[in-house]
């Protein structure tokens, strides 16, 4: 069974995000970029499926600027077998919207026929949490979102989903889409020999037009603002002082 793992290049989670002075979005000039953390978890889960003999091939795919090839190289160094890069230009401030990404992924699914698409539950740059759901809609297949555990056997996937106030276990017929949550696993670091090996793995490059997908935006971002600055904290010397503050100033008790 092939597993397709979409991986997105996003602003690194350790970077303090700065909004551009004209409010048109986040400033990405000279900022460290990395693989979306949820996508690393999806790659790791795909590797574990291959190690347990369930997956035969892992294909990492990214839609984005030329430099997005680095996140695909990371996926290959972690252990993915090959990569597909759909290049969308050079401007890092142009974010391809979920519907366009889902349409591209759908075309790749039609070509590659994976048994499973394992992807992040959301990209930490735009927090949209939409691509997996849209892809499952286009594929007309089952989807398990926010999965923290996954078992695959006998043409079925069983996923434990993190839902409000508890866990839900769902069973899906393959092929299906599973979007992963934070607690599914701890992704491995690529070893030095694997980083070297990754350079020789198959790496296909296409444009969205090769797949017949129009990636023109449908959303217009009107304005982006930074959250209001937090007030400085205060160190109190006794519990009584804290209780007084909570009662008289914050009025929460
Ligand atoms: P989103 O719907 O934008 O929050 O993204 C959810 C998931 O879809 C991500 O964790 C990725 O697995 C996948 N995804 C979104 N955008 C891209 C992209 N440009 N290239 C590859 N995968 C993507």
PDB file of C-alpha atoms and ligand atoms in Angstrom:
ATOM      1  CA  UNK A   1       0.000   0.000   0.000  1.00  0.00           C
ATOM      2  CA  UNK A   2       1.252   3.450  -0.917  1.00  0.00           C
ATOM      3  CA  UNK A   3       0.932   6.247   1.633  1.00  0.00           C
ATOM      4  CA  UNK A   4       0.790   9.845   0.428  1.00  0.00           C
ATOM      5  CA  UNK A   5       1.998  12.435   2.931  1.00  0.00           C
ATOM      6  CA  UNK A   6       1.433  16.111   2.079  1.00  0.00           C
ATOM      7  CA  UNK A   7       3.984  18.333   3.841  1.00  0.00           C
ATOM      8  CA  UNK A   8       3.839  22.106   3.953  1.00  0.00           C
ATOM      9  CA  UNK A   9       6.677  24.596   4.361  1.00  0.00           C
ATOM     10  CA  UNK A  10       5.660  27.020   7.104  1.00  0.00           C
ATOM     11  CA  UNK A  11       7.266  29.590   9.369  1.00  0.00           C
ATOM     12  CA  UNK A  12       9.256  27.686  12.027  1.00  0.00           C
ATOM     13  CA  UNK A  13       7.272  27.236  15.237  1.00  0.00           C
ATOM     14  CA  UNK A  14      10.098  28.789  17.289  1.00  0.00           C
ATOM     15  CA  UNK A  15      10.071  32.057  15.342  1.00  0.00           C
ATOM     16  CA  UNK A  16       8.334  35.062  16.840  1.00  0.00           C
ATOM     17  CA  UNK A  17       5.909  36.107  14.116  1.00  0.00           C
ATOM     18  CA  UNK A  18       6.057  39.736  12.951  1.00  0.00           C
ATOM     19  CA  UNK A  19       3.217  41.384  11.058  1.00  0.00           C
ATOM     20  CA  UNK A  20       4.244  43.449   8.000  1.00  0.00           C
ATOM     21  CA  UNK A  21       4.044  47.183   8.632  1.00  0.00           C
ATOM     22  CA  UNK A  22       1.284  47.623   6.028  1.00  0.00           C
ATOM     23  CA  UNK A  23      -0.838  44.943   7.767  1.00  0.00           C
ATOM     24  CA  UNK A  24      -0.901  42.827   4.605  1.00  0.00           C
ATOM     25  CA  UNK A  25       0.240  39.673   6.398  1.00  0.00           C
ATOM     26  CA  UNK A  26       3.117  38.091   8.253  1.00  0.00           C
ATOM     27  CA  UNK A  27       6.661  39.147   7.393  1.00  0.00           C
ATOM     28  CA  UNK A  28       8.470  36.134   5.952  1.00  0.00           C
ATOM     29  CA  UNK A  29      11.626  37.889   4.745  1.00  0.00           C
ATOM     30  CA  UNK A  30      14.735  36.174   6.175  1.00  0.00           C
ATOM     31  CA  UNK A  31      12.651  34.062   8.535  1.00  0.00           C
ATOM     32  CA  UNK A  32      13.459  30.429   9.356  1.00  0.00           C
ATOM     33  CA  UNK A  33      11.003  28.095   7.656  1.00  0.00           C
ATOM     34  CA  UNK A  34      10.450  24.393   8.426  1.00  0.00           C
ATOM     35  CA  UNK A  35       8.110  21.498   7.827  1.00  0.00           C
ATOM     36  CA  UNK A  36       4.703  22.009   9.459  1.00  0.00           C
ATOM     37  CA  UNK A  37       5.033  20.156  12.813  1.00  0.00           C
ATOM     38  CA  UNK A  38       1.832  18.127  12.298  1.00  0.00           C
ATOM     39  CA  UNK A  39       3.186  16.979   8.923  1.00  0.00           C
ATOM     40  CA  UNK A  40       6.354  15.678  10.618  1.00  0.00           C
ATOM     41  CA  UNK A  41       4.067  13.563  12.801  1.00  0.00           C
ATOM     42  CA  UNK A  42       2.269  12.305   9.666  1.00  0.00           C
ATOM     43  CA  UNK A  43       5.619  11.378   8.043  1.00  0.00           C
ATOM     44  CA  UNK A  44       6.657   9.553  11.220  1.00  0.00           C
ATOM     45  CA  UNK A  45       3.387   7.586  11.324  1.00  0.00           C
ATOM     46  CA  UNK A  46       3.790   6.624   7.662  1.00  0.00           C
ATOM     47  CA  UNK A  47       7.330   5.400   8.412  1.00  0.00           C
ATOM     48  CA  UNK A  48       6.021   3.280  11.296  1.00  0.00           C
ATOM     49  CA  UNK A  49       3.385   1.775   8.964  1.00  0.00           C
ATOM     50  CA  UNK A  50       6.143   0.857   6.502  1.00  0.00           C
ATOM     51  CA  UNK A  51       8.330  -0.541   9.275  1.00  0.00           C
ATOM     52  CA  UNK A  52       5.461  -2.768  10.398  1.00  0.00           C
ATOM     53  CA  UNK A  53       5.051  -4.063   6.847  1.00  0.00           C
ATOM     54  CA  UNK A  54       1.716  -2.337   6.180  1.00  0.00           C
ATOM     55  CA  UNK A  55       2.915   0.452   3.869  1.00  0.00           C
ATOM     56  CA  UNK A  56       5.128  -0.374   0.896  1.00  0.00           C
ATOM     57  CA  UNK A  57       5.988   3.132  -0.298  1.00  0.00           C
ATOM     58  CA  UNK A  58       5.797   6.626   1.198  1.00  0.00           C
ATOM     59  CA  UNK A  59       5.416   9.572  -1.161  1.00  0.00           C
ATOM     60  CA  UNK A  60       5.886  13.062   0.280  1.00  0.00           C
ATOM     61  CA  UNK A  61       4.279  15.907  -1.640  1.00  0.00           C
ATOM     62  CA  UNK A  62       4.484  19.646  -1.185  1.00  0.00           C
ATOM     63  CA  UNK A  63       2.755  22.526  -2.926  1.00  0.00           C
ATOM     64  CA  UNK A  64       4.699  25.744  -2.638  1.00  0.00           C
ATOM     65  CA  UNK A  65       7.596  27.951  -3.577  1.00  0.00           C
ATOM     66  CA  UNK A  66      10.848  26.576  -4.993  1.00  0.00           C
ATOM     67  CA  UNK A  67      12.406  26.576  -1.496  1.00  0.00           C
ATOM     68  CA  UNK A  68       9.698  24.157  -0.309  1.00  0.00           C
ATOM     69  CA  UNK A  69      11.919  21.449  -1.756  1.00  0.00           C
ATOM     70  CA  UNK A  70      13.832  21.642   1.552  1.00  0.00           C
ATOM     71  CA  UNK A  71      10.879  20.271   3.521  1.00  0.00           C
ATOM     72  CA  UNK A  72      10.579  17.470   0.978  1.00  0.00           C
ATOM     73  CA  UNK A  73      14.301  16.748   1.451  1.00  0.00           C
ATOM     74  CA  UNK A  74      13.629  16.561   5.199  1.00  0.00           C
ATOM     75  CA  UNK A  75      10.785  14.078   4.594  1.00  0.00           C
ATOM     76  CA  UNK A  76      13.123  11.996   2.401  1.00  0.00           C
ATOM     77  CA  UNK A  77      15.853  12.165   5.045  1.00  0.00           C
ATOM     78  CA  UNK A  78      13.355  10.980   7.667  1.00  0.00           C
ATOM     79  CA  UNK A  79      12.714   7.981   5.411  1.00  0.00           C
ATOM     80  CA  UNK A  80      10.070   8.781   2.750  1.00  0.00           C
ATOM     81  CA  UNK A  81      10.792   6.938  -0.518  1.00  0.00           C
ATOM     82  CA  UNK A  82      10.190   9.698  -3.031  1.00  0.00           C
ATOM     83  CA  UNK A  83       8.982  13.272  -3.329  1.00  0.00           C
ATOM     84  CA  UNK A  84       6.705  15.280  -5.581  1.00  0.00           C
ATOM     85  CA  UNK A  85       7.039  19.064  -5.587  1.00  0.00           C
ATOM     86  CA  UNK A  86       4.347  21.215  -7.158  1.00  0.00           C
ATOM     87  CA  UNK A  87       6.134  24.534  -7.608  1.00  0.00           C
ATOM     88  CA  UNK A  88       3.963  27.627  -7.271  1.00  0.00           C
ATOM     89  CA  UNK A  89       6.494  30.431  -7.832  1.00  0.00           C
ATOM     90  CA  UNK A  90       8.996  32.240  -5.672  1.00  0.00           C
ATOM     91  CA  UNK A  91       7.020  34.663  -3.514  1.00  0.00           C
ATOM     92  CA  UNK A  92       6.813  33.151   0.020  1.00  0.00           C
ATOM     93  CA  UNK A  93       3.959  35.542   0.872  1.00  0.00           C
ATOM     94  CA  UNK A  94       1.656  33.833  -1.633  1.00  0.00           C
ATOM     95  CA  UNK A  95      -0.066  31.022   0.277  1.00  0.00           C
ATOM     96  CA  UNK A  96      -1.911  28.525  -1.902  1.00  0.00           C
ATOM     97  CA  UNK A  97      -5.411  28.123  -0.444  1.00  0.00           C
ATOM     98  CA  UNK A  98      -6.693  24.778   0.901  1.00  0.00           C
ATOM     99  CA  UNK A  99      -9.126  24.166  -1.971  1.00  0.00           C
ATOM    100  CA  UNK A 100      -6.381  24.567  -4.576  1.00  0.00           C
ATOM    101  CA  UNK A 101      -3.993  22.366  -2.539  1.00  0.00           C
ATOM    102  CA  UNK A 102      -6.755  19.758  -2.137  1.00  0.00           C
ATOM    103  CA  UNK A 103      -7.424  19.768  -5.900  1.00  0.00           C
ATOM    104  CA  UNK A 104      -3.716  19.272  -6.606  1.00  0.00           C
ATOM    105  CA  UNK A 105      -3.507  16.464  -4.044  1.00  0.00           C
ATOM    106  CA  UNK A 106      -6.608  14.900  -5.577  1.00  0.00           C
ATOM    107  CA  UNK A 107      -4.913  14.801  -9.005  1.00  0.00           C
ATOM    108  CA  UNK A 108      -1.851  13.165  -7.421  1.00  0.00           C
ATOM    109  CA  UNK A 109      -4.111  10.652  -5.644  1.00  0.00           C
ATOM    110  CA  UNK A 110      -5.677   9.793  -9.013  1.00  0.00           C
ATOM    111  CA  UNK A 111      -2.213   9.211 -10.498  1.00  0.00           C
ATOM    112  CA  UNK A 112      -0.613   7.385  -7.570  1.00  0.00           C
ATOM    113  CA  UNK A 113      -3.637   5.532  -6.108  1.00  0.00           C
ATOM    114  CA  UNK A 114      -2.425   5.542  -2.471  1.00  0.00           C
ATOM    115  CA  UNK A 115      -4.316   3.435   0.075  1.00  0.00           C
ATOM    116  CA  UNK A 116      -3.967   6.181   2.647  1.00  0.00           C
ATOM    117  CA  UNK A 117      -3.365   9.935   2.725  1.00  0.00           C
ATOM    118  CA  UNK A 118      -1.785  10.882   6.053  1.00  0.00           C
ATOM    119  CA  UNK A 119      -1.527  14.603   6.672  1.00  0.00           C
ATOM    120  CA  UNK A 120      -1.388  17.262   9.368  1.00  0.00           C
ATOM    121  CA  UNK A 121      -4.611  18.382  11.012  1.00  0.00           C
ATOM    122  CA  UNK A 122      -3.646  21.979  10.301  1.00  0.00           C
ATOM    123  CA  UNK A 123      -0.901  24.195   9.010  1.00  0.00           C
ATOM    124  CA  UNK A 124       0.488  26.367  11.814  1.00  0.00           C
ATOM    125  CA  UNK A 125       0.857  29.389   9.542  1.00  0.00           C
ATOM    126  CA  UNK A 126      -2.753  29.922   8.497  1.00  0.00           C
ATOM    127  CA  UNK A 127      -4.466  27.600  11.042  1.00  0.00           C
ATOM    128  CA  UNK A 128      -7.108  26.755   8.444  1.00  0.00           C
ATOM    129  CA  UNK A 129      -7.629  23.060   9.260  1.00  0.00           C
ATOM    130  CA  UNK A 130      -9.416  22.521   5.946  1.00  0.00           C
ATOM    131  CA  UNK A 131      -7.220  20.770   3.364  1.00  0.00           C
ATOM    132  CA  UNK A 132      -7.699  17.187   4.602  1.00  0.00           C
ATOM    133  CA  UNK A 133     -11.467  17.583   4.808  1.00  0.00           C
ATOM    134  CA  UNK A 134     -11.617  19.101   1.304  1.00  0.00           C
ATOM    135  CA  UNK A 135      -9.401  16.357  -0.108  1.00  0.00           C
ATOM    136  CA  UNK A 136     -11.606  13.643   1.412  1.00  0.00           C
ATOM    137  CA  UNK A 137     -14.609  15.399  -0.159  1.00  0.00           C
ATOM    138  CA  UNK A 138     -12.962  15.410  -3.587  1.00  0.00           C
ATOM    139  CA  UNK A 139     -11.886  11.770  -3.197  1.00  0.00           C
ATOM    140  CA  UNK A 140     -15.397  10.893  -1.977  1.00  0.00           C
ATOM    141  CA  UNK A 141     -13.801   8.765   0.734  1.00  0.00           C
ATOM    142  CA  UNK A 142     -13.841   8.510   4.512  1.00  0.00           C
ATOM    143  CA  UNK A 143     -11.876  10.867   6.713  1.00  0.00           C
ATOM    144  CA  UNK A 144     -10.647  10.744  10.299  1.00  0.00           C
ATOM    145  CA  UNK A 145      -9.541  14.154  11.507  1.00  0.00           C
ATOM    146  CA  UNK A 146      -7.548  14.975  14.685  1.00  0.00           C
ATOM    147  CA  UNK A 147      -6.283  11.385  14.958  1.00  0.00           C
ATOM    148  CA  UNK A 148      -4.030  10.501  17.899  1.00  0.00           C
ATOM    149  CA  UNK A 149      -3.796   6.758  17.149  1.00  0.00           C
ATOM    150  CA  UNK A 150      -4.002   4.786  13.923  1.00  0.00           C
ATOM    151  CA  UNK A 151      -4.205   1.096  13.089  1.00  0.00           C
ATOM    152  CA  UNK A 152      -4.396  -0.224   9.552  1.00  0.00           C
ATOM    153  CA  UNK A 153      -5.285  -3.806   8.636  1.00  0.00           C
ATOM    154  CA  UNK A 154      -7.502  -5.773   6.253  1.00  0.00           C
ATOM    155  CA  UNK A 155      -8.354  -2.792   4.061  1.00  0.00           C
ATOM    156  CA  UNK A 156      -9.558  -0.815   7.076  1.00  0.00           C
ATOM    157  CA  UNK A 157      -8.122   2.020   9.131  1.00  0.00           C
ATOM    158  CA  UNK A 158      -9.098   2.447  12.763  1.00  0.00           C
ATOM    159  CA  UNK A 159      -8.383   5.879  14.137  1.00  0.00           C
ATOM    160  CA  UNK A 160      -8.769   7.370  17.584  1.00  0.00           C
ATOM    161  CA  UNK A 161      -9.869  10.975  17.281  1.00  0.00           C
ATOM    162  CA  UNK A 162      -9.338  13.672  19.869  1.00  0.00           C
ATOM    163  CA  UNK A 163     -12.727  15.314  20.273  1.00  0.00           C
ATOM    164  CA  UNK A 164     -14.042  17.799  22.834  1.00  0.00           C
ATOM    165  CA  UNK A 165     -14.049  16.111  26.210  1.00  0.00           C
ATOM    166  CA  UNK A 166     -12.849  12.690  25.098  1.00  0.00           C
ATOM    167  CA  UNK A 167     -11.774  10.260  22.425  1.00  0.00           C
ATOM    168  CA  UNK A 168     -13.748   8.800  19.553  1.00  0.00           C
ATOM    169  CA  UNK A 169     -12.740   5.642  17.683  1.00  0.00           C
ATOM    170  CA  UNK A 170     -13.778   5.445  14.026  1.00  0.00           C
ATOM    171  CA  UNK A 171     -13.275   2.788  11.383  1.00  0.00           C
ATOM    172  CA  UNK A 172     -12.772   3.681   7.736  1.00  0.00           C
ATOM    173  CA  UNK A 173     -12.500   1.741   4.536  1.00  0.00           C
ATOM    174  CA  UNK A 174      -9.324   2.365   2.554  1.00  0.00           C
ATOM    175  CA  UNK A 175      -8.519   4.516   0.676  1.00  0.00           C
ATOM    176  CA  UNK A 176      -9.132   7.285   3.178  1.00  0.00           C
ATOM    177  CA  UNK A 177      -7.719  10.509   4.576  1.00  0.00           C
ATOM    178  CA  UNK A 178      -6.372  10.737   8.126  1.00  0.00           C
ATOM    179  CA  UNK A 179      -5.278  14.048   9.618  1.00  0.00           C
ATOM    180  CA  UNK A 180      -3.014  13.725  12.631  1.00  0.00           C
ATOM    181  CA  UNK A 181      -2.970  15.464  15.994  1.00  0.00           C
ATOM    182  CA  UNK A 182      -0.037  16.287  18.238  1.00  0.00           C
ATOM    183  CA  UNK A 183      -0.127  13.211  20.470  1.00  0.00           C
ATOM    184  CA  UNK A 184       0.089  10.566  17.726  1.00  0.00           C
ATOM    185  CA  UNK A 185       3.862  10.067  17.995  1.00  0.00           C
ATOM    186  CA  UNK A 186       7.209  11.763  18.414  1.00  0.00           C
ATOM    187  CA  UNK A 187       8.853  12.314  15.008  1.00  0.00           C
ATOM    188  CA  UNK A 188      12.408  11.035  14.530  1.00  0.00           C
ATOM    189  CA  UNK A 189      15.358  13.224  13.601  1.00  0.00           C
ATOM    190  CA  UNK A 190      16.957  12.408  10.253  1.00  0.00           C
ATOM    191  CA  UNK A 191      20.372  10.781  10.739  1.00  0.00           C
ATOM    192  CA  UNK A 192      23.411  12.029   8.819  1.00  0.00           C
ATOM    193  CA  UNK A 193      23.631   8.957   6.541  1.00  0.00           C
ATOM    194  CA  UNK A 194      19.915   9.280   5.786  1.00  0.00           C
ATOM    195  CA  UNK A 195      20.341  12.970   4.933  1.00  0.00           C
ATOM    196  CA  UNK A 196      23.002  11.882   2.396  1.00  0.00           C
ATOM    197  CA  UNK A 197      20.828   9.059   1.050  1.00  0.00           C
ATOM    198  CA  UNK A 198      17.920  11.481   0.626  1.00  0.00           C
ATOM    199  CA  UNK A 199      19.841  13.312  -2.107  1.00  0.00           C
ATOM    200  CA  UNK A 200      19.627  10.238  -4.350  1.00  0.00           C
ATOM    201  CA  UNK A 201      15.919   9.533  -3.871  1.00  0.00           C
ATOM    202  CA  UNK A 202      13.458  10.238  -6.734  1.00  0.00           C
ATOM    203  CA  UNK A 203      12.243  13.832  -6.722  1.00  0.00           C
ATOM    204  CA  UNK A 204       9.620  14.913  -9.289  1.00  0.00           C
ATOM    205  CA  UNK A 205       8.870  18.570  -9.982  1.00  0.00           C
ATOM    206  CA  UNK A 206       5.703  19.863 -11.703  1.00  0.00           C
ATOM    207  CA  UNK A 207       3.651  23.041 -11.958  1.00  0.00           C
ATOM    208  CA  UNK A 208      -0.044  23.278 -10.966  1.00  0.00           C
ATOM    209  CA  UNK A 209      -0.843  23.762 -14.676  1.00  0.00           C
ATOM    210  CA  UNK A 210       0.632  20.309 -15.449  1.00  0.00           C
ATOM    211  CA  UNK A 211      -2.162  18.936 -13.267  1.00  0.00           C
ATOM    212  CA  UNK A 212      -4.785  21.283 -14.731  1.00  0.00           C
ATOM    213  CA  UNK A 213      -5.442  23.043 -11.417  1.00  0.00           C
ATOM    214  CA  UNK A 214      -6.133  26.764 -11.149  1.00  0.00           C
ATOM    215  CA  UNK A 215      -4.546  28.035  -7.929  1.00  0.00           C
ATOM    216  CA  UNK A 216      -5.849  31.633  -8.137  1.00  0.00           C
ATOM    217  CA  UNK A 217      -6.891  32.833  -4.681  1.00  0.00           C
ATOM    218  CA  UNK A 218     -10.568  33.032  -3.701  1.00  0.00           C
ATOM    219  CA  UNK A 219      -9.968  34.740  -0.371  1.00  0.00           C
ATOM    220  CA  UNK A 220      -8.945  38.332   0.080  1.00  0.00           C
ATOM    221  CA  UNK A 221      -7.062  39.003   3.316  1.00  0.00           C
ATOM    222  CA  UNK A 222      -8.162  42.481   4.319  1.00  0.00           C
ATOM    223  CA  UNK A 223      -5.950  43.100   7.314  1.00  0.00           C
ATOM    224  CA  UNK A 224      -3.625  41.329   9.729  1.00  0.00           C
ATOM    225  CA  UNK A 225      -2.869  42.741  13.178  1.00  0.00           C
ATOM    226  CA  UNK A 226      -0.663  41.616  16.037  1.00  0.00           C
ATOM    227  CA  UNK A 227      -2.410  40.562  19.244  1.00  0.00           C
ATOM    228  CA  UNK A 228      -2.487  43.337  21.893  1.00  0.00           C
ATOM    229  CA  UNK A 229       0.666  43.410  24.054  1.00  0.00           C
ATOM    230  CA  UNK A 230       0.215  41.631  27.381  1.00  0.00           C
ATOM    231  CA  UNK A 231       0.566  43.656  30.551  1.00  0.00           C
ATOM    232  CA  UNK A 232       3.654  42.914  32.645  1.00  0.00           C
ATOM    233  CA  UNK A 233       3.165  40.312  35.380  1.00  0.00           C
ATOM    234  CA  UNK A 234       3.440  40.969  39.092  1.00  0.00           C
ATOM    235  CA  UNK A 235       5.099  38.801  41.754  1.00  0.00           C
ATOM    236  CA  UNK A 236       3.049  38.613  44.959  1.00  0.00           C
ATOM    237  CA  UNK A 237       4.526  37.607  48.287  1.00  0.00           C
ATOM    238  CA  UNK A 238       1.574  35.830  49.920  1.00  0.00           C
ATOM    239  CA  UNK A 239      -1.437  33.747  48.961  1.00  0.00           C
ATOM    240  CA  UNK A 240      -3.626  36.331  50.745  1.00  0.00           C
ATOM    241  CA  UNK A 241      -2.330  39.026  48.356  1.00  0.00           C
ATOM    242  CA  UNK A 242      -3.190  36.770  45.422  1.00  0.00           C
ATOM    243  CA  UNK A 243      -6.698  36.084  46.727  1.00  0.00           C
ATOM    244  CA  UNK A 244      -7.249  39.831  47.300  1.00  0.00           C
ATOM    245  CA  UNK A 245      -6.160  40.633  43.747  1.00  0.00           C
ATOM    246  CA  UNK A 246      -8.355  37.923  42.243  1.00  0.00           C
ATOM    247  CA  UNK A 247     -11.332  39.117  44.307  1.00  0.00           C
ATOM    248  CA  UNK A 248     -10.970  42.907  44.256  1.00  0.00           C
ATOM    249  CA  UNK A 249      -9.154  43.658  40.976  1.00  0.00           C
ATOM    250  CA  UNK A 250      -9.824  40.780  38.595  1.00  0.00           C
ATOM    251  CA  UNK A 251     -13.221  40.087  40.217  1.00  0.00           C
ATOM    252  CA  UNK A 252     -13.005  36.429  39.264  1.00  0.00           C
ATOM    253  CA  UNK A 253     -13.703  34.939  42.723  1.00  0.00           C
TER     254      UNK A 253
HETATM  255  P1  LIG B   1      -4.532  23.535   6.451  1.00  0.00           P
HETATM  256  O1  LIG B   1      -5.840  23.036   5.957  1.00  0.00           O
HETATM  257  O2  LIG B   1      -3.969  24.649   5.600  1.00  0.00           O
HETATM  258  O3  LIG B   1      -4.569  23.921   7.909  1.00  0.00           O
HETATM  259  O4  LIG B   1      -3.467  22.329   6.304  1.00  0.00           O
HETATM  260  C1  LIG B   1      -3.759  21.018   6.778  1.00  0.00           C
HETATM  261  C2  LIG B   1      -2.749  20.043   6.216  1.00  0.00           C
HETATM  262  O5  LIG B   1      -2.861  20.013   4.792  1.00  0.00           O
HETATM  263  C3  LIG B   1      -1.281  20.360   6.482  1.00  0.00           C
HETATM  264  O6  LIG B   1      -0.883  19.886   7.755  1.00  0.00           O
HETATM  265  C4  LIG B   1      -0.593  19.597   5.337  1.00  0.00           C
HETATM  266  O7  LIG B   1      -0.511  18.212   5.629  1.00  0.00           O
HETATM  267  C5  LIG B   1      -1.579  19.790   4.188  1.00  0.00           C
HETATM  268  N1  LIG B   1      -1.229  20.983   3.390  1.00  0.00           N
HETATM  269  C6  LIG B   1      -1.766  22.221   3.457  1.00  0.00           C
HETATM  270  N2  LIG B   1      -1.164  23.048   2.569  1.00  0.00           N
HETATM  271  C7  LIG B   1      -0.212  22.314   1.939  1.00  0.00           C
HETATM  272  C8  LIG B   1       0.758  22.587   0.944  1.00  0.00           C
HETATM  273  N3  LIG B   1       0.885  23.811   0.401  1.00  0.00           N
HETATM  274  N4  LIG B   1       1.559  21.581   0.538  1.00  0.00           N
HETATM  275  C9  LIG B   1       1.451  20.335   1.076  1.00  0.00           C
HETATM  276  N5  LIG B   1       0.572  20.029   2.032  1.00  0.00           N
HETATM  277  C10 LIG B   1      -0.266  20.990   2.465  1.00  0.00           C
END
